[in-house]
Amino acid sequence: MPFLEDVAHDTAASAYVQNSMWVEYEMATDQDALHITGSTDSVICTEAGDPLLPTEIKTKRSLTQFDQADPTPDRRHKAQLHAYLHGLDQTVSHSLDMGLVIYVDRTQHDLLPVCVEFDSEFWTETVIDWAADQTTYRLSDELPPADPEQQWECEYCSYRQRCGRDDDPFADTPATGFLPLTSYPRHAVVEALEAEGGADALTPTLAYQYPDLAAEAETDVYPWTCVLCGEEYAWDWDELEWDGNPANPPICPACTSGYWFAELAEGTPLWEDSLHE
């Protein structure tokens, strides 16, 4: 990025731009020790390779929302840069208390550099407190509250089905275990079954998808359960007609004979929990 090369030359005659730097460190908190890792974007460094000015480069659809005379970075971008500044500061003898968030217009390719000074209060009360809370949820195998800073974050979250932000009827479910009527890659299924404290059994969907795993003696499979009459059926019962499509689960034979139409559900603990909400 030519802009950064110009900044490097203005900083020191021998300074240069390094593509990225790896950051890894631990911090003690009142809750648990935090292990912070990450890779920066471009960093202006001394001739010896010590960081002088780390950057965080973010693309935007438009830069019009910023005050061009006095731009303020997004809070999450400021937090990310603070994590880099704190870690890199521990590796150098000089004070490292400033970085750049560089916004790039995706259409016009305009640049908007925003200078960020390290703020101890922001670091402690915003970044550290947030990271400590997330660590506590992770160690407790709990999902944090579904309260994202930006609503679009849920669209990219692999846990959105478990907190009720997806179309599927599951909420407040554990962070581990297979979701009913959901397909997973084979390697993920095997890892979950073998992991300590992992999945207890396959769902009928996964048993249908990976019959060789279901055939193993040590592998259990949850039954199909009718939410209307309560009947249970083995996943491989011959009378059940199903093509393996999770979007169209099989129909309960008992209810059909009584002229009722009821889809079967996978009798996993996650499904049972969702029925009682």
Tab-separated table of C-alpha atoms in Angstrom:
chain	number	residue	atom	x	y	z
A	1	MET	CA	0.000	0.000	0.000
A	2	PRO	CA	1.824	3.135	-1.234
A	3	PHE	CA	0.116	5.272	1.405
A	4	LEU	CA	1.803	3.302	4.189
A	5	GLU	CA	5.169	3.467	2.469
A	6	ASP	CA	4.864	7.252	2.497
A	7	VAL	CA	3.950	7.176	6.200
A	8	ALA	CA	6.933	4.924	6.914
A	9	HIS	CA	9.325	7.311	5.184
A	10	ASP	CA	7.851	10.232	7.113
A	11	THR	CA	8.263	8.300	10.373
A	12	ALA	CA	11.941	7.444	9.943
A	13	ALA	CA	14.292	7.261	6.994
A	14	SER	CA	15.030	3.576	7.650
A	15	ALA	CA	11.470	2.534	8.531
A	16	TYR	CA	9.688	0.027	6.320
A	17	VAL	CA	6.285	-1.640	6.000
A	18	GLN	CA	5.913	-5.257	7.122
A	19	ASN	CA	2.877	-7.167	5.852
A	20	SER	CA	1.792	-8.394	9.291
A	21	MET	CA	3.000	-9.376	12.749
A	22	TRP	CA	1.857	-12.240	14.972
A	23	VAL	CA	0.621	-11.202	18.422
A	24	GLU	CA	0.317	-13.646	21.314
A	25	TYR	CA	0.221	-12.977	25.038
A	26	GLU	CA	-1.608	-13.802	28.252
A	27	MET	CA	-3.300	-11.522	30.759
A	28	ALA	CA	-4.519	-12.235	34.276
A	29	THR	CA	-8.046	-11.078	35.160
A	30	ASP	CA	-10.386	-11.448	38.119
A	31	GLN	CA	-12.147	-14.303	36.290
A	32	ASP	CA	-9.669	-16.303	34.220
A	33	ALA	CA	-6.373	-15.866	32.417
A	34	LEU	CA	-6.881	-14.480	28.921
A	35	HIS	CA	-4.866	-15.882	26.036
A	36	ILE	CA	-4.930	-13.363	23.211
A	37	THR	CA	-3.636	-14.220	19.752
A	38	GLY	CA	-3.978	-12.614	16.358
A	39	SER	CA	-2.257	-11.338	13.268
A	40	THR	CA	-2.108	-7.642	12.518
A	41	ASP	CA	-2.430	-6.027	9.148
A	42	SER	CA	0.517	-3.989	7.860
A	43	VAL	CA	2.930	-2.632	10.479
A	44	ILE	CA	5.446	0.162	10.068
A	45	CYS	CA	8.676	-1.112	11.633
A	46	THR	CA	12.131	0.118	12.509
A	47	GLU	CA	15.132	-1.056	10.532
A	48	ALA	CA	15.606	-3.739	13.221
A	49	GLY	CA	12.046	-5.014	12.707
A	50	ASP	CA	10.496	-3.537	15.846
A	51	PRO	CA	6.919	-2.290	15.434
A	52	LEU	CA	6.342	1.459	15.338
A	53	LEU	CA	2.810	1.807	13.998
A	54	PRO	CA	0.427	-1.168	13.662
A	55	THR	CA	-2.596	-0.851	11.406
A	56	GLU	CA	-5.997	-2.458	11.028
A	57	ILE	CA	-7.421	-2.247	7.503
A	58	LYS	CA	-11.198	-2.462	7.080
A	59	THR	CA	-13.311	-2.192	3.942
A	60	LYS	CA	-16.596	-0.276	3.859
A	61	ARG	CA	-19.346	0.075	1.305
A	62	SER	CA	-19.007	3.824	1.728
A	63	LEU	CA	-17.022	6.294	3.822
A	64	THR	CA	-19.769	8.902	3.921
A	65	GLN	CA	-20.814	7.989	7.483
A	66	PHE	CA	-17.540	9.330	8.856
A	67	ASP	CA	-16.855	12.899	9.857
A	68	GLN	CA	-14.056	13.602	7.411
A	69	ALA	CA	-12.583	16.353	9.610
A	70	ASP	CA	-12.574	14.271	12.802
A	71	PRO	CA	-13.364	10.612	12.016
A	72	THR	CA	-14.089	8.154	14.829
A	73	PRO	CA	-13.345	4.447	14.319
A	74	ASP	CA	-15.933	1.745	14.921
A	75	ARG	CA	-15.710	0.541	18.509
A	76	ARG	CA	-14.921	-3.078	17.566
A	77	HIS	CA	-12.126	-1.944	15.240
A	78	LYS	CA	-10.711	0.276	17.967
A	79	ALA	CA	-10.845	-2.685	20.365
A	80	GLN	CA	-9.022	-4.967	17.935
A	81	LEU	CA	-6.267	-2.424	17.416
A	82	HIS	CA	-5.948	-1.980	21.193
A	83	ALA	CA	-5.347	-5.713	21.565
A	84	TYR	CA	-2.499	-5.488	19.062
A	85	LEU	CA	-1.043	-2.365	20.639
A	86	HIS	CA	-1.025	-3.889	24.120
A	87	GLY	CA	0.662	-7.069	22.927
A	88	LEU	CA	3.253	-5.456	20.683
A	89	ASP	CA	4.113	-2.863	23.330
A	90	GLN	CA	5.463	-5.687	25.489
A	91	THR	CA	7.980	-6.671	22.798
A	92	VAL	CA	9.753	-3.331	22.356
A	93	SER	CA	11.764	-0.935	24.504
A	94	HIS	CA	10.023	2.186	23.200
A	95	SER	CA	6.437	3.135	23.982
A	96	LEU	CA	3.912	1.823	21.464
A	97	ASP	CA	0.704	3.705	22.117
A	98	MET	CA	-0.631	4.629	18.692
A	99	GLY	CA	-1.990	2.819	15.646
A	100	LEU	CA	-4.068	3.383	12.529
A	101	VAL	CA	-7.448	2.042	11.504
A	102	ILE	CA	-7.525	2.450	7.727
A	103	TYR	CA	-10.946	2.364	6.083
A	104	VAL	CA	-11.135	1.545	2.381
A	105	ASP	CA	-14.137	2.342	0.198
A	106	ARG	CA	-14.915	-0.877	-1.706
A	107	THR	CA	-16.276	0.997	-4.719
A	108	GLN	CA	-14.163	4.118	-5.017
A	109	HIS	CA	-11.064	2.643	-3.298
A	110	ASP	CA	-10.684	5.833	-1.289
A	111	LEU	CA	-8.718	5.629	1.963
A	112	LEU	CA	-9.581	7.121	5.331
A	113	PRO	CA	-6.860	6.662	7.966
A	114	VAL	CA	-8.038	7.111	11.558
A	115	CYS	CA	-5.427	7.610	14.251
A	116	VAL	CA	-6.091	5.623	17.457
A	117	GLU	CA	-4.253	6.348	20.693
A	118	PHE	CA	-4.131	3.644	23.330
A	119	ASP	CA	-6.794	4.376	25.950
A	120	SER	CA	-6.191	2.516	29.227
A	121	GLU	CA	-9.762	3.022	30.428
A	122	PHE	CA	-11.237	1.748	27.159
A	123	TRP	CA	-8.837	-1.209	27.209
A	124	THR	CA	-9.761	-2.255	30.757
A	125	GLU	CA	-13.470	-1.506	30.890
A	126	THR	CA	-14.401	-2.471	27.341
A	127	VAL	CA	-11.935	-4.912	25.808
A	128	ILE	CA	-10.712	-6.824	28.855
A	129	ASP	CA	-14.125	-7.074	30.504
A	130	TRP	CA	-15.682	-8.328	27.263
A	131	ALA	CA	-12.916	-10.872	26.640
A	132	ALA	CA	-13.084	-12.126	30.242
A	133	ASP	CA	-16.849	-12.620	29.983
A	134	GLN	CA	-16.497	-14.524	26.704
A	135	THR	CA	-13.813	-16.739	28.237
A	136	THR	CA	-16.083	-17.549	31.179
A	137	TYR	CA	-18.901	-18.575	28.811
A	138	ARG	CA	-16.491	-20.732	26.795
A	139	LEU	CA	-15.037	-22.513	29.809
A	140	SER	CA	-18.543	-23.134	31.160
A	141	ASP	CA	-19.737	-24.533	27.800
A	142	GLU	CA	-22.396	-21.832	27.704
A	143	LEU	CA	-23.380	-19.554	24.875
A	144	PRO	CA	-23.188	-15.822	25.573
A	145	PRO	CA	-26.405	-13.788	25.282
A	146	ALA	CA	-27.556	-13.220	21.717
A	147	ASP	CA	-26.862	-9.508	21.902
A	148	PRO	CA	-24.509	-8.605	19.037
A	149	GLU	CA	-23.241	-5.070	18.504
A	150	GLN	CA	-24.302	-5.341	14.861
A	151	GLN	CA	-27.236	-7.468	13.679
A	152	TRP	CA	-25.329	-8.758	10.641
A	153	GLU	CA	-22.947	-10.594	12.974
A	154	CYS	CA	-25.609	-13.263	13.577
A	155	GLU	CA	-25.638	-14.146	9.881
A	156	TYR	CA	-22.022	-15.321	10.100
A	157	CYS	CA	-22.226	-16.982	13.528
A	158	SER	CA	-22.051	-20.782	13.539
A	159	TYR	CA	-24.053	-20.836	16.803
A	160	ARG	CA	-27.045	-18.834	15.581
A	161	GLN	CA	-29.274	-21.940	15.533
A	162	ARG	CA	-28.600	-22.593	19.213
A	163	CYS	CA	-29.572	-19.158	20.483
A	164	GLY	CA	-32.826	-18.741	18.556
A	165	ARG	CA	-31.549	-16.281	15.926
A	166	ASP	CA	-32.134	-18.789	13.105
A	167	ASP	CA	-35.387	-20.087	11.623
A	168	ASP	CA	-34.993	-23.425	13.422
A	169	PRO	CA	-36.820	-23.776	16.789
A	170	PHE	CA	-33.841	-24.044	19.101
A	171	ALA	CA	-32.828	-21.577	21.796
A	172	ASP	CA	-30.632	-21.584	24.891
A	173	THR	CA	-29.201	-24.963	23.901
A	174	PRO	CA	-25.710	-26.141	24.898
A	175	ALA	CA	-22.708	-25.070	22.871
A	176	THR	CA	-21.880	-28.722	22.112
A	177	GLY	CA	-23.908	-31.628	20.743
A	178	PHE	CA	-25.568	-32.226	17.381
A	179	LEU	CA	-28.580	-30.146	16.409
A	180	PRO	CA	-31.612	-32.110	15.193
A	181	LEU	CA	-32.241	-32.328	11.451
A	182	THR	CA	-28.842	-30.813	10.695
A	183	SER	CA	-26.050	-32.185	8.518
A	184	TYR	CA	-22.383	-31.931	9.476
A	185	PRO	CA	-19.142	-32.835	7.661
A	186	ARG	CA	-17.967	-36.357	8.443
A	187	HIS	CA	-14.732	-35.229	10.123
A	188	ALA	CA	-16.701	-32.959	12.468
A	189	VAL	CA	-19.026	-35.817	13.410
A	190	VAL	CA	-16.132	-38.162	14.159
A	191	GLU	CA	-14.343	-35.522	16.231
A	192	ALA	CA	-17.490	-34.806	18.235
A	193	LEU	CA	-18.062	-38.487	18.989
A	194	GLU	CA	-14.460	-39.050	20.040
A	195	ALA	CA	-14.041	-35.871	22.074
A	196	GLU	CA	-14.197	-36.017	25.851
A	197	GLY	CA	-17.543	-34.537	26.851
A	198	GLY	CA	-18.585	-34.426	23.194
A	199	ALA	CA	-21.668	-35.843	21.464
A	200	ASP	CA	-23.346	-38.807	23.183
A	201	ALA	CA	-25.038	-40.213	20.102
A	202	LEU	CA	-25.837	-39.628	16.453
A	203	THR	CA	-29.083	-38.073	15.323
A	204	PRO	CA	-31.149	-40.062	12.798
A	205	THR	CA	-30.119	-37.522	10.158
A	206	LEU	CA	-26.427	-38.226	10.744
A	207	ALA	CA	-27.013	-41.973	11.042
A	208	TYR	CA	-28.684	-41.881	7.625
A	209	GLN	CA	-25.856	-39.747	6.254
A	210	TYR	CA	-23.080	-41.920	7.741
A	211	PRO	CA	-24.514	-45.444	8.208
A	212	ASP	CA	-21.038	-46.899	8.782
A	213	LEU	CA	-20.646	-44.727	11.886
A	214	ALA	CA	-24.097	-45.761	13.115
A	215	ALA	CA	-23.175	-49.432	12.636
A	216	GLU	CA	-20.231	-49.223	15.028
A	217	ALA	CA	-20.992	-51.046	18.265
A	218	GLU	CA	-20.039	-48.147	20.547
A	219	THR	CA	-22.183	-45.591	18.696
A	220	ASP	CA	-25.737	-44.915	19.859
A	221	VAL	CA	-28.401	-43.289	17.702
A	222	TYR	CA	-31.279	-41.192	19.019
A	223	PRO	CA	-34.751	-42.384	17.975
A	224	TRP	CA	-37.333	-40.616	15.905
A	225	THR	CA	-40.066	-39.185	18.140
A	226	CYS	CA	-43.565	-38.064	17.246
A	227	VAL	CA	-44.358	-34.716	18.827
A	228	LEU	CA	-48.075	-35.439	18.553
A	229	CYS	CA	-48.556	-38.987	19.917
A	230	GLY	CA	-45.168	-39.555	21.581
A	231	GLU	CA	-44.333	-42.774	19.689
A	232	GLU	CA	-40.636	-43.518	19.152
A	233	TYR	CA	-39.096	-45.300	16.178
A	234	ALA	CA	-35.604	-46.606	15.523
A	235	TRP	CA	-33.803	-44.531	12.940
A	236	ASP	CA	-33.469	-47.500	10.555
A	237	TRP	CA	-36.969	-48.967	10.955
A	238	ASP	CA	-38.024	-50.332	7.560
A	239	GLU	CA	-41.539	-48.875	7.761
A	240	LEU	CA	-40.266	-45.312	7.757
A	241	GLU	CA	-40.094	-43.779	4.304
A	242	TRP	CA	-37.473	-41.055	4.164
A	243	ASP	CA	-34.973	-39.865	1.580
A	244	GLY	CA	-32.579	-38.339	4.124
A	245	ASN	CA	-33.574	-34.726	3.448
A	246	PRO	CA	-33.552	-32.859	6.818
A	247	ALA	CA	-36.030	-30.341	5.431
A	248	ASN	CA	-38.636	-33.101	5.005
A	249	PRO	CA	-38.541	-35.460	7.991
A	250	PRO	CA	-40.560	-38.699	7.880
A	251	ILE	CA	-44.222	-38.904	8.850
A	252	CYS	CA	-45.409	-40.736	11.980
A	253	PRO	CA	-46.982	-44.062	10.884
A	254	ALA	CA	-49.188	-44.247	13.995
A	255	CYS	CA	-50.701	-40.820	13.430
A	256	THR	CA	-51.135	-41.442	9.700
A	257	SER	CA	-53.181	-44.570	10.403
A	258	GLY	CA	-55.473	-42.415	12.541
A	259	TYR	CA	-55.811	-39.847	9.776
A	260	TRP	CA	-53.469	-37.387	11.451
A	261	PHE	CA	-50.455	-35.868	9.743
A	262	ALA	CA	-47.458	-35.406	12.038
A	263	GLU	CA	-43.797	-35.124	11.180
A	264	LEU	CA	-41.291	-37.012	13.299
A	265	ALA	CA	-38.679	-35.163	15.289
A	266	GLU	CA	-35.252	-36.389	16.266
A	267	GLY	CA	-35.439	-37.349	19.931
A	268	THR	CA	-32.274	-35.597	21.047
A	269	PRO	CA	-31.960	-33.668	24.313
A	270	LEU	CA	-31.764	-30.433	22.289
A	271	TRP	CA	-35.113	-31.124	20.627
A	272	GLU	CA	-36.758	-32.107	23.902
A	273	ASP	CA	-35.556	-28.856	25.478
A	274	SER	CA	-37.006	-26.815	22.627
A	275	LEU	CA	-40.414	-28.435	23.017
A	276	HIS	CA	-40.711	-27.242	26.615
A	277	GLU	CA	-39.934	-23.583	25.966
